[in-house]
Short mmCIF file of C-alpha atoms in Angstrom, two decimals:
data_model
loop_
_atom_site.label_atom_id
_atom_site.label_comp_id
_atom_site.label_asym_id
_atom_site.label_seq_id
_atom_site.Cartn_x
_atom_site.Cartn_y
_atom_site.Cartn_z
CA MET A 288 90.45 104.81 75.23
CA ASP A 289 87.61 105.55 72.81
CA ILE A 290 84.68 104.71 75.09
CA GLY A 291 82.05 105.52 72.46
CA GLN A 292 83.54 103.30 69.78
CA LYS A 293 84.15 100.46 72.24
CA LEU A 294 80.53 100.65 73.44
CA LYS A 295 79.27 100.64 69.86
CA THR A 296 81.42 97.63 68.94
CA ILE A 297 80.29 95.63 71.99
CA ARG A 298 76.63 96.61 71.47
CA LYS A 299 76.74 95.41 67.87
CA LYS A 300 78.64 92.25 68.83
CA HIS A 301 75.75 91.41 71.17
CA GLY A 302 73.20 92.13 68.41
CA LEU A 303 71.60 95.10 70.16
CA SER A 304 70.23 98.23 68.52
CA GLN A 305 70.75 101.58 70.22
CA ARG A 306 67.03 101.65 70.98
CA GLU A 307 67.05 98.17 72.56
CA LEU A 308 70.12 98.94 74.68
CA ALA A 309 68.59 102.24 75.77
CA ALA A 310 65.36 100.52 76.84
CA ARG A 311 67.25 97.86 78.81
CA ALA A 312 69.44 100.48 80.53
CA GLY A 313 66.68 103.00 81.21
CA LEU A 314 68.26 105.68 79.00
CA THR A 315 67.19 107.34 75.74
CA ASN A 316 68.53 106.09 72.42
CA GLY A 317 69.67 109.69 71.79
CA THR A 318 71.92 109.41 74.84
CA ILE A 319 73.39 106.14 73.52
CA SER A 320 74.03 107.83 70.17
CA LEU A 321 75.80 110.80 71.80
CA ILE A 322 77.96 108.47 73.91
CA GLU A 323 78.90 106.34 70.88
CA GLN A 324 79.86 109.50 68.96
CA ASN A 325 81.94 110.67 71.95
CA ARG A 326 79.84 113.84 72.08
CA THR A 327 79.05 113.20 75.77
CA SER A 328 80.67 111.14 78.50
CA PRO A 329 78.43 108.92 80.59
CA SER A 330 78.51 109.10 84.38
CA VAL A 331 79.99 106.03 86.05
CA ALA A 332 76.50 104.93 87.13
CA SER A 333 75.07 105.38 83.60
CA LEU A 334 77.92 103.44 82.03
CA LYS A 335 77.46 100.66 84.59
CA SER A 336 73.71 100.55 83.73
CA LEU A 337 74.55 100.33 80.03
CA LEU A 338 77.07 97.55 80.51
CA ASP A 339 74.79 95.62 82.89
CA ALA A 340 72.11 95.75 80.16
CA ILE A 341 74.41 94.10 77.58
CA PRO A 342 75.58 92.26 79.98
CA ILE A 343 79.31 92.89 80.35
CA SER A 344 81.29 93.91 83.42
CA MET A 345 83.05 97.25 83.75
CA ALA A 346 86.26 95.30 84.33
CA GLU A 347 85.82 93.47 81.01
CA PHE A 348 84.91 96.69 79.18
CA PHE A 349 88.04 98.46 80.40
CA SER A 350 90.37 95.49 80.42
CA THR A 351 93.87 95.92 79.13
CA LEU A 352 95.99 92.96 78.25
CA GLU A 353 98.61 91.99 80.77
CA GLU A 354 101.93 90.54 79.72
CA ALA A 355 101.56 87.15 78.02
CA GLU A 356 104.69 85.82 79.75
CA GLY A 357 103.23 86.24 83.23
CA PRO A 358 101.36 88.57 85.53
CA LYS A 359 102.35 92.22 85.42
CA VAL A 360 103.50 93.54 88.78
CA PHE A 361 104.55 97.15 88.19
CA TYR A 362 102.68 99.87 86.29
CA ARG A 363 103.88 103.25 85.10
CA ARG A 364 101.43 106.17 85.11
CA ASP A 365 100.80 105.80 81.36
CA GLU A 366 99.84 102.14 81.89
CA VAL A 367 97.00 102.92 84.31
CA THR A 368 93.69 102.57 82.42
CA GLU A 369 91.39 105.60 82.33
CA ILE A 370 87.91 104.09 82.80
CA ALA A 371 86.00 107.34 83.35
CA PRO A 372 87.80 110.34 81.92
CA THR A 373 87.24 113.81 83.31
CA SER A 374 84.89 115.83 81.12
CA ASP A 375 82.01 118.23 81.68
CA GLY A 376 83.00 118.59 85.34
CA LYS A 377 82.80 114.86 86.01
CA GLY A 378 85.37 112.86 87.88
CA SER A 379 88.07 110.56 86.61
CA LEU A 380 88.57 106.91 87.53
CA ARG A 381 91.88 105.26 86.69
CA GLN A 382 92.26 101.51 87.17
CA LEU A 383 95.46 99.68 88.04
CA GLY A 384 95.93 96.56 85.90
CA ASN A 385 93.29 94.35 84.35
CA ALA A 386 90.59 93.84 86.96
CA GLU A 387 89.36 90.72 85.15
CA HIS A 388 92.52 88.89 86.24
CA HIS A 389 92.42 89.86 89.90
CA ALA A 390 90.13 89.57 92.93
CA LEU A 391 90.92 93.18 93.88
CA GLN A 392 90.34 96.34 91.86
CA VAL A 393 92.40 99.42 92.71
CA LEU A 394 91.32 102.86 91.51
CA HIS A 395 92.75 106.38 91.57
CA GLU A 396 89.70 108.65 91.66
CA THR A 397 89.77 112.38 90.89
CA TYR A 398 86.78 114.68 91.45
CA PRO A 399 86.99 118.34 90.40
CA PRO A 400 84.95 120.80 92.51
CA GLY A 401 81.24 120.07 92.02
CA ALA A 402 81.84 116.65 90.42
CA ASP A 403 79.99 113.55 91.54
CA THR A 404 79.41 109.97 90.48
CA GLY A 405 76.13 110.89 88.78
CA PRO A 406 72.46 111.14 89.69
CA GLU A 407 72.00 107.35 89.94
CA TRP A 408 73.00 105.55 93.11
CA LEU A 409 75.83 103.05 92.71
CA VAL A 410 74.95 99.54 93.86
CA HIS A 411 77.04 96.44 93.15
CA GLU A 412 78.28 93.26 94.77
CA GLY A 413 81.25 93.36 97.10
CA GLU A 414 82.99 95.76 99.42
CA GLU A 415 84.89 98.95 98.76
CA ALA A 416 87.27 101.10 100.71
CA GLY A 417 89.26 104.25 100.10
CA ILE A 418 91.38 106.96 101.62
CA VAL A 419 91.23 110.63 100.67
CA VAL A 420 94.73 111.78 99.63
CA ARG A 421 93.83 115.32 98.49
CA GLY A 422 90.89 117.67 99.09
CA SER A 423 87.62 116.43 100.53
CA VAL A 424 84.64 114.40 99.36
CA GLU A 425 81.08 113.89 100.55
CA VAL A 426 80.28 110.18 100.71
CA THR A 427 76.72 108.94 101.08
CA VAL A 428 76.12 105.27 101.94
CA ASP A 429 72.58 104.01 102.56
CA GLY A 430 71.42 107.43 103.78
CA GLN A 431 74.47 108.10 105.97
CA VAL A 432 76.41 111.18 104.83
CA SER A 433 79.93 112.22 105.80
CA VAL A 434 82.45 114.70 104.44
CA LEU A 435 85.89 113.11 104.42
CA SER A 436 89.19 115.05 104.27
CA VAL A 437 92.82 114.10 103.67
CA GLY A 438 93.67 110.96 105.65
CA ASP A 439 90.01 110.04 106.25
CA GLY A 440 88.63 106.87 104.72
CA TYR A 441 85.62 104.66 104.17
CA LEU A 442 84.86 100.93 104.07
CA PHE A 443 81.38 99.58 103.29
CA ASP A 444 79.26 96.87 101.72
CA SER A 445 78.79 97.95 98.08
CA THR A 446 75.29 96.47 97.89
CA LEU A 447 74.20 99.54 99.87
CA PRO A 448 73.28 102.51 97.62
CA HIS A 449 76.15 104.97 97.56
CA ARG A 450 77.58 108.01 95.78
CA PHE A 451 80.53 110.39 95.95
CA ARG A 452 80.44 114.18 95.52
CA ASN A 453 83.10 116.89 95.77
CA ILE A 454 81.43 119.76 97.60
CA GLY A 455 84.77 121.50 98.24
CA GLU A 456 86.59 124.13 96.22
CA GLU A 457 89.66 122.07 95.32
CA VAL A 458 90.21 118.85 93.40
CA CYS A 459 89.66 115.72 95.48
CA GLU A 460 91.71 112.56 95.00
CA VAL A 461 90.91 109.18 96.51
CA VAL A 462 92.80 105.91 96.27
CA SER A 463 90.26 103.12 96.56
CA ALA A 464 89.88 99.37 96.30
CA CYS A 465 86.91 97.16 95.51
CA THR A 466 86.50 93.41 95.77
CA PRO A 467 85.37 91.74 93.66
CA PRO A 468 86.14 94.13 90.79
CA SER A 469 82.96 95.85 89.66
CA PHE A 470 83.98 98.84 87.55
#
């Protein structure tokens, strides 16, 4: 998915200049320009701030059409939507299905060593849960910090400020769910 072009198209559709979107999202217009040119990838938190400023949900931004003849049940690996591709040491978030059509959002998260969800705290409506399936990850929720390893999990109210960070030396993978969909 061309995140930069999609952001530019949606921004223009909503009649916003780069400068106006930047002001609403608390970013610089230079950052918006770099993202739209695909010269930098936004952190998950920055992209959420941008989309909230439009306003449009992450689920809507990354939606993929499901089969017109009925709900899609099975997905092959190439049908899972990359909503935050790995670049510049950042993590990857892959979404199962079109979150706009479901009450549950399922993600496959990958964090290379040193990667995190960005400097901004994530805060959104709902609840989220996940289980570490490879490596380890430091999870901070409302000031509580824990390092989780394979088989460990988390479940919390997403209105509490939170972030994820791989402080280990190997890639971390987490399978997570969020309700309602927020990314």
